Structures are given as C-alpha cells and as structure tokens.
Coordinates of C-alpha atoms in Angstrom, one line a residue:
Chain A
M1 CA 64.6 117.3 103.5
T2 CA 61.3 119.4 103.0
T3 CA 61.6 122.2 100.7
S4 CA 59.4 125.0 100.5
K5 CA 58.7 125.8 97.0
R6 CA 57.2 123.4 94.8
P7 CA 59.4 121.6 92.3
R8 CA 60.1 123.0 88.8
W9 CA 57.9 121.0 86.2
E10 CA 60.6 120.8 83.8
L11 CA 62.5 119.5 85.8
T12 CA 61.0 116.6 87.1
V13 CA 59.8 115.9 83.3
L14 CA 63.3 115.9 83.1
A15 CA 63.9 113.7 86.1
Y16 CA 61.3 111.2 84.9
I17 CA 62.9 111.3 81.0
A18 CA 66.1 110.4 82.5
A19 CA 64.6 107.5 85.1
F20 CA 62.6 105.9 81.5
L21 CA 66.0 106.3 79.3
M22 CA 68.4 104.6 82.5
F23 CA 65.4 101.9 82.9
F24 CA 64.9 100.8 79.4
P25 CA 67.3 98.4 78.5
I26 CA 65.9 96.7 81.6
L27 CA 62.4 97.0 80.4
W28 CA 63.5 96.1 76.6
M29 CA 65.0 92.7 78.1
F30 CA 62.2 92.1 80.5
L31 CA 59.9 93.1 77.4
T32 CA 61.6 90.7 75.1
G33 CA 61.4 87.8 77.7
F34 CA 57.8 87.8 76.9
K35 CA 57.8 87.6 73.2
T36 CA 58.8 84.6 71.2
E37 CA 61.5 84.3 69.2
A38 CA 59.9 85.4 65.6
D39 CA 58.8 88.4 68.1
A40 CA 62.0 89.3 69.5
F41 CA 64.4 88.9 66.5
V42 CA 62.1 91.1 64.2
L43 CA 62.1 94.7 62.5
P44 CA 61.0 97.1 63.0
P45 CA 61.4 95.8 66.6
K46 CA 58.4 95.2 68.3
F47 CA 56.7 97.2 70.8
F48 CA 53.4 95.7 70.9
F49 CA 52.6 91.8 71.7
T50 CA 51.1 89.3 72.4
P51 CA 53.2 87.6 75.8
T52 CA 53.5 84.6 76.4
L53 CA 55.8 82.3 78.9
E54 CA 57.0 80.5 76.2
S55 CA 60.8 81.6 76.2
I56 CA 60.5 81.6 80.2
H57 CA 59.5 78.0 79.7
A58 CA 61.8 77.5 77.4
A59 CA 64.7 79.0 79.2
L60 CA 63.7 77.3 82.8
S61 CA 64.0 74.0 80.9
R62 CA 67.2 74.2 79.0
S63 CA 70.0 72.6 80.0
D64 CA 70.1 72.7 83.9
Y65 CA 68.7 76.2 84.5
G66 CA 67.6 74.7 88.1
G67 CA 71.2 73.3 88.6
H68 CA 72.6 76.7 88.2
F69 CA 70.3 78.7 90.0
M70 CA 70.8 76.6 93.2
N71 CA 74.6 77.3 92.4
S72 CA 74.1 80.6 92.7
V73 CA 72.2 80.4 96.1
I74 CA 74.3 78.5 97.7
S75 CA 77.5 80.4 96.9
A76 CA 75.4 83.6 97.2
V77 CA 73.9 82.8 100.0
G78 CA 76.6 80.6 101.7
S79 CA 79.3 82.7 101.6
T80 CA 76.9 85.4 103.2
L81 CA 76.1 83.3 106.3
L82 CA 79.8 82.1 106.5
A83 CA 81.0 86.0 106.1
L84 CA 78.6 86.8 109.2
I85 CA 79.7 83.9 111.3
L86 CA 83.0 85.5 110.9
S87 CA 82.3 89.1 110.6
I88 CA 79.8 90.1 113.7
P89 CA 82.2 88.4 116.3
A90 CA 85.4 90.6 114.6
A91 CA 83.6 93.7 114.5
F92 CA 81.7 93.4 117.6
S93 CA 85.2 93.2 119.2
M94 CA 86.4 96.5 117.0
A95 CA 83.4 98.5 117.8
F96 CA 83.3 97.7 121.6
Y97 CA 86.7 96.9 122.4
P98 CA 89.3 98.7 120.5
T99 CA 92.6 99.0 121.3
K100 CA 95.0 100.8 120.1
R101 CA 95.7 98.5 116.6
T102 CA 91.7 98.5 115.6
N103 CA 92.3 101.7 113.4
G104 CA 95.0 99.9 111.6
T105 CA 93.0 96.5 111.5
L106 CA 90.1 98.2 109.8
L107 CA 92.1 99.5 107.3
W108 CA 93.8 96.7 106.4
I109 CA 90.6 95.3 105.9
I110 CA 89.4 97.6 103.7
S111 CA 93.2 97.7 101.7
T112 CA 92.2 93.6 101.0
K113 CA 88.7 94.6 99.4
M114 CA 90.9 97.1 97.1
M115 CA 93.2 94.2 95.7
P116 CA 92.4 93.5 92.0
P117 CA 91.1 90.1 91.9
V118 CA 93.8 89.4 89.1
G119 CA 96.7 90.2 91.1
V120 CA 95.9 86.8 93.5
I121 CA 93.7 84.9 90.7
I122 CA 96.3 83.0 89.1
P123 CA 97.8 81.7 92.5
V124 CA 94.1 80.3 93.9
Y125 CA 93.9 78.9 90.6
L126 CA 96.7 77.1 91.1
I127 CA 96.2 75.8 94.6
F128 CA 92.4 75.2 93.6
L129 CA 94.0 72.8 91.0
R130 CA 96.2 71.3 93.4
L131 CA 93.3 70.8 95.8
H132 CA 90.9 69.4 93.0
W133 CA 88.6 72.5 94.3
L134 CA 88.2 73.7 90.4
D135 CA 84.5 73.8 89.6
N136 CA 83.8 73.5 92.8
I137 CA 80.5 75.4 94.1
W138 CA 81.8 75.2 98.0
A139 CA 85.2 76.3 96.8
L140 CA 83.9 79.8 95.1
M141 CA 81.4 80.1 98.2
L142 CA 84.8 80.1 100.0
M143 CA 86.5 83.0 97.5
Y144 CA 82.9 85.0 97.0
T145 CA 83.4 84.9 101.6
V146 CA 87.0 86.2 101.2
M147 CA 85.6 88.5 98.5
N148 CA 82.4 90.1 101.3
M149 CA 83.7 90.0 104.1
P150 CA 85.2 93.3 104.4
V151 CA 81.9 95.2 103.0
V152 CA 80.4 92.9 105.7
I153 CA 82.7 93.9 108.5
W154 CA 82.4 97.6 107.8
T155 CA 78.7 97.4 107.4
L156 CA 78.3 95.8 110.8
Y157 CA 80.8 97.3 112.5
A158 CA 79.2 101.3 111.4
Y159 CA 76.1 100.0 112.9
F160 CA 77.7 98.2 115.9
R161 CA 79.8 101.7 116.7
D162 CA 76.5 103.3 117.0
I163 CA 74.7 101.4 119.8
P164 CA 75.7 102.5 123.7
A165 CA 78.5 100.7 125.2
E166 CA 76.6 100.9 128.3
M167 CA 74.5 98.3 127.1
M168 CA 77.5 95.8 127.5
E169 CA 78.7 97.0 130.7
A170 CA 75.6 96.9 132.5
A171 CA 75.3 93.0 131.3
R172 CA 79.1 92.4 132.2
V173 CA 78.0 93.8 136.1
D174 CA 75.4 91.2 135.8
G175 CA 77.9 88.4 135.4
A176 CA 78.3 87.8 131.8
N177 CA 80.9 86.6 130.1
T178 CA 82.2 88.4 126.1
F179 CA 80.5 85.5 124.6
Q180 CA 77.0 86.3 126.3
E181 CA 77.4 89.8 125.6
L182 CA 77.3 89.0 122.0
V183 CA 74.5 86.4 122.1
N184 CA 72.1 88.0 124.5
V185 CA 72.8 91.8 124.2
L186 CA 74.1 92.5 120.5
L187 CA 72.3 89.9 118.5
P188 CA 68.9 91.0 120.2
V189 CA 69.7 94.4 118.8
S190 CA 71.6 94.1 115.1
G191 CA 68.7 93.0 112.9
P192 CA 69.2 95.6 110.7
A193 CA 72.3 95.8 110.6
I194 CA 72.6 92.2 110.3
A195 CA 69.9 92.5 107.2
S196 CA 71.8 94.9 105.9
A197 CA 75.1 93.9 105.7
A198 CA 73.8 90.5 104.2
L199 CA 71.6 91.4 101.4
L200 CA 74.8 94.0 99.9
S201 CA 76.8 90.7 100.2
I202 CA 74.3 88.2 98.8
I203 CA 74.3 91.7 95.7
L204 CA 77.7 91.6 95.5
A205 CA 78.3 87.5 95.1
W206 CA 75.3 87.0 93.1
N207 CA 76.5 89.8 90.3
E208 CA 79.8 88.7 90.5
A209 CA 81.5 87.3 87.3
F210 CA 85.7 87.2 87.5
W211 CA 86.3 84.5 89.9
S212 CA 82.8 82.3 88.7
L213 CA 84.5 82.2 85.2
N214 CA 87.8 81.3 86.0
L215 CA 87.3 78.9 88.6
T216 CA 83.9 77.1 87.7
S217 CA 82.4 75.4 84.6
A218 CA 79.8 73.2 83.7
H219 CA 79.4 71.9 86.9
A220 CA 79.4 74.3 90.0
A221 CA 78.7 77.2 87.1
P222 CA 76.7 79.7 88.6
L223 CA 74.3 82.0 86.5
S224 CA 76.8 84.7 85.9
V225 CA 79.0 81.7 83.9
Y226 CA 75.6 80.4 82.9
V227 CA 74.2 83.7 81.1
S228 CA 77.6 84.3 79.4
S229 CA 77.0 81.1 77.5
F230 CA 74.8 83.9 75.4
K231 CA 78.0 85.3 74.3
T232 CA 78.1 82.5 71.5
A233 CA 75.6 82.3 68.2
E234 CA 73.0 81.3 71.0
G235 CA 72.9 85.2 71.9
L236 CA 70.9 85.1 68.5
Y237 CA 68.1 83.4 70.5
W238 CA 66.9 86.8 72.3
A239 CA 63.5 86.4 73.8
K240 CA 65.5 82.9 75.8
M241 CA 68.6 84.8 76.4
S242 CA 66.3 87.9 78.0
A243 CA 64.3 85.2 79.9
A244 CA 67.4 83.9 81.3
S245 CA 68.3 86.9 82.4
M246 CA 65.3 88.1 83.7
I247 CA 65.2 85.8 86.1
A248 CA 68.9 86.0 86.6
I249 CA 68.6 89.4 87.9
L250 CA 65.3 89.5 89.6
P251 CA 65.9 88.4 92.8
V252 CA 69.0 91.0 94.1
M253 CA 67.7 93.8 92.1
V254 CA 64.8 93.6 94.5
M255 CA 67.1 93.2 97.0
G256 CA 68.8 96.2 95.8
W257 CA 65.7 98.4 95.8
L258 CA 65.5 97.8 99.6
A259 CA 68.6 98.2 100.3
Q260 CA 69.6 101.8 98.1
R261 CA 70.5 103.3 101.5
Q262 CA 72.6 100.9 103.4
L263 CA 74.2 100.6 99.8
V264 CA 76.2 103.8 100.0
R265 CA 76.9 103.1 103.3
G266 CA 78.7 99.5 102.8
L267 CA 80.2 100.2 99.3
T268 CA 82.0 103.5 100.9
F269 CA 83.2 102.1 104.6
G270 CA 81.7 105.3 105.4
A271 CA 83.6 107.5 103.9
I272 CA 79.9 109.5 102.8
K273 CA 77.5 109.1 105.3
Chain B
M1 CA 92.9 113.8 115.9
T2 CA 93.7 115.4 119.5
T3 CA 91.5 117.5 120.0
N4 CA 88.9 115.0 119.4
L5 CA 89.9 113.1 121.8
P6 CA 88.2 114.7 124.9
R7 CA 85.3 113.7 123.1
T8 CA 85.5 110.4 123.0
P9 CA 83.0 108.0 124.5
A10 CA 84.4 106.0 127.3
R11 CA 84.8 102.6 126.1
P12 CA 85.8 99.8 128.0
K13 CA 89.5 99.9 126.5
A14 CA 91.8 99.6 130.0
R15 CA 90.0 96.4 131.0
G16 CA 88.7 95.0 127.8
P17 CA 88.8 91.2 127.3
N18 CA 91.0 89.3 125.1
T19 CA 88.8 89.7 122.3
L20 CA 91.7 87.7 119.8
W21 CA 89.5 84.8 119.4
L22 CA 86.6 87.1 118.5
L23 CA 88.8 88.6 115.4
G24 CA 91.4 86.3 115.0
P25 CA 88.8 83.7 112.7
A26 CA 87.8 86.7 110.3
L27 CA 91.9 87.7 110.0
L28 CA 93.0 84.5 109.6
V29 CA 91.1 83.6 106.9
L30 CA 91.4 87.5 104.8
I31 CA 95.4 86.6 105.6
V32 CA 95.2 83.2 104.3
W33 CA 93.5 84.0 100.7
T34 CA 93.9 87.6 100.1
Q35 CA 97.8 87.7 101.1
I36 CA 99.2 84.4 100.7
P37 CA 98.1 84.3 96.9
F38 CA 99.2 87.4 96.5
L39 CA 103.0 86.7 98.4
L40 CA 102.7 83.6 95.7
S41 CA 101.8 85.8 92.6
I42 CA 105.4 88.0 93.2
Y43 CA 107.1 84.2 93.8
Y44 CA 106.2 83.1 90.2
S45 CA 106.4 86.5 88.8
F46 CA 110.0 85.2 89.3
Q47 CA 109.9 82.3 87.7
R48 CA 109.9 81.0 84.5
Y49 CA 106.6 78.4 84.5
N50 CA 104.5 77.7 82.2
L51 CA 101.8 75.0 82.5
L52 CA 102.3 73.1 79.2
Y53 CA 106.1 72.7 80.5
P54 CA 105.4 71.7 84.3
N55 CA 109.2 70.6 84.1
R56 CA 110.9 73.6 82.5
R57 CA 110.3 75.5 85.8
G58 CA 112.9 77.9 87.4
F59 CA 114.4 81.3 89.0
V60 CA 114.9 83.7 86.0
G61 CA 115.1 86.9 88.1
F62 CA 113.1 90.0 86.3
N63 CA 112.8 88.5 83.0
N64 CA 109.6 88.1 83.0
F65 CA 109.0 91.6 84.0
V66 CA 111.3 93.1 81.0
S67 CA 109.8 90.4 78.5
L68 CA 106.0 92.2 79.7
L69 CA 107.4 95.3 79.7
T70 CA 109.1 95.1 76.6
D71 CA 105.7 93.6 74.9
P72 CA 103.9 96.2 72.9
I73 CA 100.8 94.6 74.1
F74 CA 101.2 95.4 77.6
W75 CA 101.5 99.2 76.6
T76 CA 98.6 99.0 74.9
S77 CA 96.8 97.0 77.3
L78 CA 97.8 99.8 79.9
W79 CA 96.5 102.6 77.5
N80 CA 93.5 100.8 77.2
T81 CA 92.7 100.4 80.8
L82 CA 93.6 104.3 81.4
V83 CA 91.5 104.9 78.5
L84 CA 88.1 103.0 80.2
V85 CA 88.3 103.9 83.4
G86 CA 89.2 108.0 82.7
S87 CA 86.1 108.0 80.1
V88 CA 83.8 106.3 82.6
L89 CA 85.0 108.1 85.5
A90 CA 84.0 111.3 83.5
V91 CA 80.9 110.4 82.1
T92 CA 79.7 108.7 85.4
V93 CA 80.6 111.5 87.6
I94 CA 78.9 114.1 85.5
I95 CA 75.9 112.2 84.7
G96 CA 75.5 111.2 88.3
L97 CA 76.0 114.5 89.2
F98 CA 73.9 115.6 87.0
L99 CA 71.0 113.1 87.9
A100 CA 71.8 113.9 91.7
V101 CA 70.9 117.3 91.1
L102 CA 67.6 116.4 89.4
F103 CA 66.5 114.0 92.1
Y104 CA 67.6 116.7 95.0
Q105 CA 64.3 118.1 94.5
E106 CA 61.3 116.5 95.8
F107 CA 58.2 116.0 93.2
P108 CA 56.0 113.5 93.1
G109 CA 56.9 109.8 92.7
R110 CA 60.8 110.5 93.2
A111 CA 61.4 107.2 95.4
L112 CA 60.0 104.9 92.2
A113 CA 61.8 107.2 89.3
R114 CA 65.4 107.1 91.7
T115 CA 64.7 103.2 92.3
L116 CA 64.7 103.3 88.4
V117 CA 67.4 105.1 88.2
I118 CA 69.6 103.2 90.3
S119 CA 68.5 99.8 88.9
P120 CA 71.4 99.1 86.6
F121 CA 74.0 98.9 89.0
F122 CA 72.2 95.3 90.1
V123 CA 72.3 94.0 86.9
M124 CA 74.9 91.3 86.4
P125 CA 77.7 92.5 84.7
V126 CA 77.1 89.7 82.1
V127 CA 73.6 90.2 81.3
S128 CA 74.0 94.1 80.7
A129 CA 76.8 93.1 78.3
L130 CA 74.9 91.0 76.5
V131 CA 71.4 92.7 76.4
W132 CA 73.4 95.8 75.1
K133 CA 75.4 94.0 72.8
N134 CA 72.6 92.0 71.1
M135 CA 69.5 93.7 71.7
L136 CA 70.4 97.7 71.4
M137 CA 73.9 97.4 69.5
H138 CA 73.4 95.1 66.9
P139 CA 74.3 96.1 63.6
V140 CA 70.9 95.1 61.8
F141 CA 68.6 93.9 64.4
G142 CA 69.8 96.2 67.0
L143 CA 67.4 98.6 68.6
F144 CA 69.6 101.3 67.7
A145 CA 70.2 99.9 64.2
W146 CA 67.0 100.2 64.0
I147 CA 66.3 104.4 65.0
A148 CA 69.0 105.3 62.8
T149 CA 67.7 103.9 60.0
S150 CA 63.9 105.2 60.6
F151 CA 66.1 108.7 60.5
G152 CA 67.3 107.9 57.0
L153 CA 71.3 107.1 58.7
K154 CA 73.0 104.1 58.0
P155 CA 73.2 101.9 61.3
V156 CA 76.9 101.1 63.0
D157 CA 78.1 98.5 63.9
W158 CA 79.1 99.6 67.3
L159 CA 80.8 96.9 68.8
A160 CA 82.9 96.7 65.5
Q161 CA 83.8 100.1 64.9
F162 CA 84.0 101.7 67.7
P163 CA 84.5 98.8 70.5
M164 CA 86.0 100.9 73.2
G165 CA 83.3 103.7 73.1
S166 CA 80.6 100.6 72.8
I167 CA 82.9 99.3 76.4
I168 CA 82.9 102.5 77.7
T169 CA 78.6 103.4 77.2
I170 CA 77.7 99.9 79.0
V171 CA 80.3 100.0 81.8
S172 CA 78.9 104.2 82.1
W173 CA 75.3 102.7 82.2
Q174 CA 76.0 100.2 84.8
W175 CA 77.8 102.8 87.5
I176 CA 76.1 105.7 86.6
P177 CA 73.4 105.0 89.5
F178 CA 76.5 104.2 92.0
A179 CA 77.7 107.9 91.0
M180 CA 74.4 109.5 91.2
L181 CA 73.2 107.4 94.5
L182 CA 76.7 108.6 96.4
T183 CA 76.6 111.9 95.2
L184 CA 72.8 112.1 96.3
T185 CA 73.5 111.6 99.8
G186 CA 76.1 114.1 99.9
L187 CA 74.1 117.0 98.4
Q188 CA 71.6 115.7 101.1
S189 CA 73.8 116.5 103.8
L190 CA 73.9 120.2 102.4
S191 CA 72.4 122.5 104.9
K192 CA 69.4 124.2 103.4
E193 CA 70.3 127.7 105.4
Q194 CA 73.5 128.1 102.8
L195 CA 70.9 127.7 99.9
E196 CA 68.1 130.1 101.3
A197 CA 71.0 132.5 102.0
A198 CA 72.3 132.6 98.3
K199 CA 69.0 133.0 97.0
I200 CA 68.1 135.9 99.7
D201 CA 71.6 137.2 97.8
G202 CA 70.0 137.1 94.5
A203 CA 71.8 133.9 93.3
N204 CA 70.6 132.6 90.4
A205 CA 70.6 128.9 90.3
W206 CA 73.2 128.3 88.1
Q207 CA 75.9 130.3 90.8
E208 CA 74.0 128.5 93.3
F209 CA 75.1 125.0 91.6
R210 CA 78.6 126.8 91.1
F211 CA 79.5 128.4 94.2
I212 CA 77.7 126.3 96.7
I213 CA 76.6 122.9 96.1
V214 CA 80.2 121.7 94.0
P215 CA 82.1 123.1 96.3
H216 CA 80.4 121.2 99.0
L217 CA 80.4 117.8 96.9
A218 CA 84.2 118.2 96.0
Q219 CA 84.9 115.5 99.2
T220 CA 81.8 113.4 97.7
L221 CA 82.9 113.1 94.2
S222 CA 86.2 112.5 94.9
V223 CA 85.1 109.4 97.1
V224 CA 83.1 108.2 94.4
I225 CA 85.9 109.1 91.7
M226 CA 89.0 107.0 93.6
L227 CA 86.2 104.3 95.0
E228 CA 84.8 103.8 91.2
T229 CA 88.6 103.6 89.9
I230 CA 89.2 100.6 92.2
F231 CA 86.7 99.0 90.9
L232 CA 86.7 99.6 87.4
L233 CA 90.0 98.6 87.7
T234 CA 89.0 95.2 87.6
I235 CA 86.5 95.3 84.6
F236 CA 86.6 91.9 82.8
A237 CA 82.8 90.3 82.8
E238 CA 81.7 93.3 80.4
I239 CA 84.9 93.1 78.1
Y240 CA 84.7 89.2 78.1
A241 CA 80.9 88.8 76.9
T242 CA 81.2 91.0 74.5
T243 CA 84.6 91.7 72.6
S244 CA 86.8 89.9 74.0
G245 CA 89.6 92.0 73.9
G246 CA 88.9 92.8 70.4
P247 CA 89.0 93.8 67.5
G248 CA 92.9 93.2 67.6
L249 CA 93.7 94.4 70.7
S250 CA 91.5 97.4 71.0
T251 CA 89.8 96.8 74.2
T252 CA 92.4 94.4 76.3
T253 CA 92.7 95.4 79.5
L254 CA 95.3 94.9 81.8
P255 CA 92.8 93.0 83.8
Y256 CA 92.6 91.0 80.5
L257 CA 95.4 90.6 79.1
I258 CA 96.7 88.7 82.6
Y259 CA 93.7 86.8 81.9
L260 CA 94.9 85.9 78.4
K261 CA 98.5 85.2 79.8
G262 CA 97.5 83.5 82.0
F263 CA 94.4 80.8 80.6
T264 CA 94.7 81.2 77.5
D265 CA 98.5 81.0 77.0
T266 CA 99.1 79.7 81.1
N267 CA 102.1 81.4 81.0
I268 CA 102.1 81.9 84.7
G269 CA 105.3 83.5 85.0
I270 CA 104.2 86.5 82.7
A271 CA 100.8 86.6 84.0
S272 CA 102.2 87.1 87.4
A273 CA 104.2 89.9 86.8
G274 CA 101.1 91.7 85.0
A275 CA 99.5 90.7 88.1
V276 CA 101.9 92.5 90.2
F277 CA 101.6 95.6 88.1
A278 CA 98.1 95.9 88.1
V279 CA 98.5 95.2 92.4
I280 CA 100.6 97.9 92.2
L281 CA 98.2 100.5 89.6
A282 CA 95.3 99.9 92.9
N283 CA 97.2 100.3 95.7
I284 CA 98.5 103.9 94.5
V285 CA 94.8 104.8 94.2
A286 CA 93.8 102.9 97.3
T287 CA 96.5 104.8 99.3
F288 CA 94.5 107.9 98.7
V289 CA 91.1 106.4 99.7
L290 CA 92.1 104.8 102.8
R291 CA 93.8 107.9 104.1
L292 CA 90.5 109.8 103.2
I293 CA 88.4 106.8 105.4
G294 CA 91.7 106.9 108.1
R295 CA 90.2 110.3 108.7
N296 CA 86.7 109.9 109.0
L297 CA 87.2 107.2 111.0
Q298 CA 89.3 109.4 113.1
G299 CA 86.2 112.0 113.0
S300 CA 83.1 109.8 113.6
R301 CA 85.0 108.5 116.9
T302 CA 83.9 111.8 118.2

C-alpha cells in the first residue's frame, strides 16, 4: 500500500468532504442530543448552542430505558456467546477434520443466512405463540443465535483454516483426544478469531429490527424496538429522540470502528479477501 | 479443482476421528430453526388459516397463491421491491466505487476519514430512518427544508412527495459504506506493477480507471451486488419507521406486504404464500452467490 507519488490534494479534499457528508446525519444527531428541546426544534437550525445533558438525562429516565438497554445486551451478547459455543466446535471440525461433505455443509450453512426472515417469520411467530415465548428476551436471543451462527461459523472457519494442522497432530502424538486438541491447542491461539466473530455477531444482533419488532413488545423490547416508538408523535421530541438514539448506537458503532477489517471477511463469507 | 489437488495440505482426512458431536449441535440448531419453519411456511401456504377464525382451517390447494397472484397489491409490492433494490444497488455501487478510489490513495488522516465514511453502516436501521425522517426530511423544521428556503426554494415534504426516493436515499446512505469497504478491499489486492506499467505507457487517470481498475474490480463488484441484493430484499425497519408502506402502497415492498398480511390481517395462509415467493426470489440470487463462494472455497484450499 505504499505509493511513491504524493496524493493529489484535490482528491484528498474530496475525500474529506465525502467523509463529512456521510457522517453528517450522525453528527447532527449527536449535536441534537446535547440540545434542549427548544434549541432542537427551531428555525433556523442552531449549529452553535450551549450544550446540556438535560435531554440525555430525560431520555434515560423516560419509561424503562435501562431495561431496554439490558434487553439489547442480553439478546446481543447472549446470542453471541451461544453462537460461539455452538460454532467453535463446528468450525474446528470442518477446518481440521474435513470430510467429503464439508464444502457442501459450509455452503448450506450460508444458504440458511440467505433465507429472508419473512420466509419463516409466520411459523416462528406461531411456534412462539404456542410456547408462550412471545415478548421473551431469551426467546429473541435464540433467534439471534440462529441468525448469526452462519456468520460466526464462517469467520471462525476462515481463521482456523490458516492454523497449521501440524499443531493438532503434535498434540495427538502426545496423547491428546479431540476435545483436548480443541481446548488446549486451538483455543489459546484463537483469541483474534473469536474476538472478530464476536464483534460481528454483536453488531448484527444489536441493530436487528425485524425479529425484535415482531416478536417482542413492552417487556422484552430491545433498544431497536424502543427507539422505533419515536416514529409516532413522540418523534417531535428531537432532542430526546437523538439522545436516546445516540446512546443506543454508540456501543456498536465503536465496535464497528474496531472491526472494520473483519467485517469484510465475515460478511462476504470469504468471497473477498 | 483437480489441478489444485497436488497442493492440498496434508490434513488428516483418512484417520480423522468421528466429529459429528462437534458439528452436530450447530447443524441441529440451524435445521430446527430455519428449515422446519420454512417447511411450515410451505404447509400454511396451502391452508386456509386466519387467526381470527381459527376453526375455519383446511387444505385449499393453490387458492392462496392464486388470490395473491391475482391481487394487484402483490404486483405493486413486487415492483416496489425491485425498484428499491435496483436503485439502492445502482447508487451504492457507483458511489461506493467512487469513494473506494478516493480512499485508495494515502493521505494524512485517511484512517479517521474512512472510519467516518463507514459509520452509517453501524447505525441501527431504525435510528437512521428516524433521524432522516424527522431531522433532515421534515417539511418545515428539517435541515433540508431550511437549506431549500435559505436558497429561496420551496421546501419539499420528501417522504410524502417522493416516498420511494426518500427510502432509497436512506437505505443507500446505510449501504454505501458496505459497497465502499468491499470495493476498497478488492482494490487493495490490485497489483502496483500493473498501474505503474500503465502510467509508463502514458495512460491518464481515466484510462487507468477504465481499463485497469474496473476490470480488476469486476469480481469484487459482482460479490457486492449479489450480497447487497440478498440483504436489501429483506429491508423492513426503514419502511416500518418512516412511511409504514405508504402513502397508499407506494413504499409497500414484498416483505412489508407479508408483514401486513400476516400481522395486520392475521391471514396466515396468504402471508405464507407471499413468504414462499420471497424465499424463491432470494434463492434465485443466492444460487449465484453460493456458486461464487463455492468456487473460492475450492481455490483457497490450495
């Protein structure tokens, strides 16, 4: 990536303008979150104002913000943990003990991710209805686990495949069984793999809105459902809406910034390297 | 594939232990929660089944499909879906390509600027929809309205007058980073020598772009287009939080129609027939993606 020639300044300026324009709606929301309601809903729009924590405070104390935040944490982090527990052994076996069916299995796993959620929402809803799982955060967590497993398995698989198989063989010569290979040999060197799979999975689950809107209501609603309540007349409380949104998106936005590279690998299933 | 075989690393294939207990749980969970519900969708699509009249159930053959296909709403929603997906694809691929070329060069602060550009991708779709709808596109107090009036123009009620265009804008804003990031990754695998050689041969920036960069990117772009199509076919939250499918039917897409049929009309049969269509539509695209990924899978095993 080293270029000998200097960058052309016009193009650099253009890149900065593009960055500003793309980020502007987010910036505008952040600014509005620090305004009072009066400063937020006014013409002409205020670019300079006295920042206040009033709206953030109001958003946090309104209804049950903490509860919705916890629901987001439980569904995103819980589903990621569950997906990892199921996916690490699966990716391990496909990367180190491939069979004739491994490629087919891998492709089938992606194909489940390509199934549109609307294709299965009705039966899942009816099953949840029968089991009394509607508006239950653990049930939503289960759906997120299923939703993210293909991405997690593929991200792990791509990393595991680059680990020399000799490591496993050496361990086996020393008398390790498969389970010990997985725990004592693979896990200590898979920190980065697990971290990037986990980041991706948390981001996707945190932002998800189709399952959460249809399967939860007041009790188990994560932030995506809570924020969407601003779509009605409450949407005119711009400062509160912005403050609530800001806190809702910041955790995963920071994760996204950290996971830029892994994102490409994980979301393209290795089709772009 | 066969030509690659000699270079396959010596993975312990033959004496591999039975690994079903490692793979099994993951596969079982996926089968139970994706394949079985889909089979049920197919089953319901042949049933008369409305949650309001739970007793009037029964096999009705292709009736649900017929009433869906003869309903103009279905064709409108299908058309809207194609317009939404097609337009967002065009916008994101073109702007994404442009941005990728911009960020391919090194300049001071590039990492920060790139981070800012890709940030929209990490914003919850519900939040992006509401921020655009309220704070940017609001016909009176929105920023766009203010910009328009300060230039002496008449402010536009974007979501009322151009509902589909507005949704395309919001969704494109979210997906440009995806296209840009993937294209940039593709660009960075482009060999420097080729570009240098072209420069020595006297190629100008446009020729360099047109005859070297674009062909190299063809594969990357095809991946971007196919993956985006699969994700865009499921767009829901952006419509739910802004127009709720309206005004009229102007922004009702196939997923949104299925949602309306299933959860507003509680007509499980019709909604399931729509769901089967949605899966068929996605499968057509998925076949191409899977073929491409499958080819890569063979290649990367060398």
